[in-house]
XYZ file of C-alpha atoms in Angstrom:
232
model
C 7.901 -4.205 -2.730
C 5.920 -2.175 -1.949
C 8.196 0.586 -0.557
C 6.642 4.011 -2.029
C 3.086 5.105 -2.706
C 0.447 8.269 -2.303
C -1.817 8.930 -0.219
C -3.478 12.824 -0.673
C -7.270 12.741 0.147
C -8.567 14.350 3.257
C -9.702 12.668 6.267
C -13.223 14.039 5.176
C -12.981 12.230 1.661
C -11.701 8.773 3.331
C -14.181 8.953 6.325
C -16.901 9.427 3.322
C -15.853 6.325 1.124
C -15.005 3.943 4.203
C -18.064 4.893 5.879
C -15.595 5.359 8.751
C -15.401 7.642 11.920
C -12.902 10.443 11.709
C -9.866 9.502 14.583
C -7.057 11.286 12.787
C -7.654 14.569 14.865
C -6.551 16.518 11.650
C -3.385 14.760 11.741
C -3.716 13.778 7.857
C -1.590 15.759 5.443
C -1.013 15.041 1.751
C 1.746 12.503 0.800
C 2.761 11.819 -2.680
C 5.769 9.771 -1.794
C 5.057 8.202 1.319
C 7.995 6.484 2.524
C 8.501 3.944 5.507
C 7.693 5.044 9.132
C 5.891 7.948 7.614
C 1.999 8.260 9.566
C -0.612 7.756 7.021
C -4.087 6.977 7.246
C -5.779 3.678 7.962
C -9.233 2.090 8.173
C -9.331 -0.397 11.273
C -12.375 -1.640 13.268
C -12.855 -0.313 16.799
C -14.537 -2.880 19.183
C -17.295 0.122 20.090
C -17.300 2.413 17.562
C -17.293 0.279 14.191
C -14.821 1.306 11.355
C -12.486 4.303 12.127
C -10.260 6.376 9.797
C -6.726 6.016 12.370
C -3.555 8.008 11.583
C -0.744 5.083 11.936
C 2.802 4.723 11.113
C 3.913 2.415 8.525
C 6.163 -0.326 9.132
C 5.121 -2.896 12.073
C 6.308 -2.626 15.790
C 5.613 -6.675 16.768
C 4.312 -6.337 19.958
C 7.442 -7.978 21.642
C 9.597 -5.275 20.358
C 11.866 -3.554 22.737
C 11.683 -0.416 20.374
C 10.669 0.622 16.890
C 14.324 0.510 15.511
C 13.241 -2.200 13.102
C 9.793 -0.389 11.978
C 11.398 0.441 8.404
C 12.301 -3.529 7.511
C 8.699 -4.139 8.564
C 6.680 -2.160 5.636
C 5.563 -5.487 3.998
C 4.358 -9.026 4.980
C 4.477 -11.324 2.811
C 0.918 -13.024 2.054
C 2.552 -16.845 2.027
C 3.706 -16.846 5.326
C 1.450 -13.864 7.344
C -0.620 -16.568 8.764
C 2.369 -18.458 10.160
C 5.254 -15.266 10.926
C 5.883 -14.838 14.508
C 5.776 -11.246 14.210
C 2.581 -11.204 11.542
C 0.188 -13.908 12.599
C -1.587 -12.453 15.978
C -2.121 -8.951 13.870
C -3.663 -10.877 10.579
C -5.506 -12.826 12.612
C -7.348 -10.189 14.810
C -6.073 -6.593 13.387
C -6.737 -6.832 9.578
C -6.937 -2.945 8.140
C -7.128 -1.252 5.110
C -4.649 1.082 3.719
C -6.009 4.008 1.458
C -3.802 5.042 -1.304
C -3.734 6.956 -4.549
C -1.608 4.338 -6.283
C 2.103 2.928 -5.677
C 5.426 3.055 -6.725
C 7.622 0.392 -8.365
C 11.384 0.996 -10.187
C 12.145 -0.689 -13.474
C 16.267 -1.138 -13.951
C 16.442 0.027 -17.992
C 18.661 -1.878 -19.968
C 21.603 0.978 -19.842
C 21.668 0.340 -16.187
C 19.199 3.483 -14.717
C 15.806 3.130 -13.371
C 12.734 4.107 -14.657
C 9.701 4.913 -11.918
C 6.082 3.771 -12.312
C 2.985 4.979 -10.522
C 0.169 2.203 -10.718
C -3.342 4.327 -9.684
C -6.909 3.539 -10.850
C -7.579 5.162 -14.452
C -10.801 6.299 -13.212
C -9.226 8.407 -10.102
C -11.059 6.372 -6.910
C -9.198 5.403 -4.342
C -7.473 1.708 -3.359
C -8.077 -0.007 -0.500
C -4.182 -2.078 0.397
C -4.689 -5.016 2.516
C -2.952 -3.925 5.533
C -2.589 -5.632 9.300
C -1.932 -3.109 12.674
C -0.477 -3.095 15.963
C -1.375 -0.906 18.873
C 0.411 -2.130 21.987
C 3.005 0.537 21.566
C 1.973 4.028 20.574
C 1.651 5.153 17.890
C -0.094 2.502 15.779
C 1.588 0.923 12.829
C 0.917 -0.931 10.310
C 2.179 -3.058 7.026
C 0.865 -3.793 3.917
C 0.605 -7.282 2.219
C 2.382 -7.898 -0.905
C 1.186 -11.122 -3.272
C 2.896 -12.719 -6.566
C 2.004 -9.938 -9.616
C -0.673 -10.411 -11.726
C -1.026 -9.656 -15.419
C 0.738 -6.731 -16.635
C 1.947 -5.829 -13.366
C 4.121 -8.571 -13.554
C 6.333 -6.876 -16.156
C 6.939 -4.097 -13.701
C 7.616 -6.382 -10.490
C 7.152 -10.035 -9.439
C 5.279 -8.545 -6.276
C 2.673 -6.109 -5.494
C 0.263 -5.065 -2.868
C -2.847 -7.072 -2.083
C -5.467 -5.074 -3.641
C -8.708 -5.017 -2.048
C -12.228 -3.837 -4.259
C -14.782 -2.365 -2.326
C -16.815 -5.229 -2.062
C -14.055 -7.501 0.223
C -13.607 -4.238 2.295
C -15.993 -5.732 5.169
C -14.439 -8.977 4.878
C -11.421 -8.052 5.319
C -11.992 -5.983 8.229
C -14.255 -8.400 9.611
C -13.442 -11.241 12.421
C -13.436 -14.438 10.279
C -12.728 -18.323 10.946
C -10.367 -18.295 7.996
C -8.461 -15.338 7.415
C -5.916 -17.524 5.035
C -9.241 -17.676 2.583
C -9.124 -14.014 2.114
C -5.621 -14.088 0.735
C -7.255 -13.683 -2.844
C -5.966 -11.381 -5.340
C -8.269 -8.986 -7.421
C -9.445 -10.753 -10.579
C -7.890 -9.712 -13.846
C -10.384 -7.746 -15.053
C -10.655 -5.465 -12.024
C -7.028 -4.911 -12.222
C -6.990 -4.064 -16.048
C -8.593 -0.645 -14.772
C -5.346 0.417 -13.149
C -2.919 3.003 -15.535
C 0.941 2.024 -15.420
C 1.970 5.216 -15.579
C 5.575 6.440 -16.072
C 6.682 9.266 -13.753
C 9.830 11.293 -13.352
C 12.811 10.259 -11.232
C 12.170 13.167 -8.429
C 10.397 10.349 -6.647
C 13.142 8.469 -5.943
C 14.401 11.010 -3.149
C 12.072 10.754 -0.255
C 12.452 14.512 0.239
C 10.358 15.431 -2.981
C 6.306 15.541 -2.502
C 3.314 17.391 -4.660
C 0.974 16.400 -7.397
C 3.933 16.668 -9.770
C 5.556 13.469 -8.724
C 2.365 11.219 -9.961
C 2.525 13.027 -12.932
C 2.661 10.655 -16.657
C 6.011 11.832 -18.371
C 7.566 10.741 -21.402
C 10.324 7.406 -21.812
C 12.306 6.537 -25.077
C 10.477 2.658 -24.363
C 13.661 1.325 -25.761
C 15.702 2.786 -22.801
C 12.800 2.150 -20.351
C 11.877 -1.230 -20.545
C 13.402 -3.449 -23.603
C 10.609 -1.619 -26.075
C 8.082 -3.401 -24.544
C 4.235 -2.405 -25.999
C 2.847 -1.751 -22.580
C 4.567 1.707 -21.285
């Protein structure tokens, strides 16, 4: 967690939502099945231009790394250690970003041994902002998504979740901070209640698959999918 998500909005839409200049140069495409090392949009702060929408690859490459070979293992940074980790501490202190997403996927093991994928997404169709950190020493830009302990009903799906940032926290996340650790607070249970936990088809398990059908709700057998939980 978080190992797969969807981001399908255009550069124009994201620039408007996040009040950012478009720096993607036409390099965005809808992606319903983002996987590690894929190029995707992030919102960061440029010292001269302010907020910019950029394309970055998912999987942070530390400034001291000699290659990007390990990027696929650097897609997530835990809030518990991000401030002290050799790889993440400097980006966390100086280069925080927002990662726009329609929602993210998790897989729940069924009692019969199979796995049922779920898509966590806002009920109202709004964009999510995942807390991220980025690096720019190597080209292209690279980033990691911060994760935290799952809260509320999300804990029934997985014990971790992305650190989600409501719109009123975007500015603080992007701005310089004397104590950035104070920003590592999950959203309130009331805000999280606005997320739908949606069962989806197994096609999302293959990174070669894409398209809006991946995020559509499917019917599942509750007894087989999650031990009869009324949540789903």
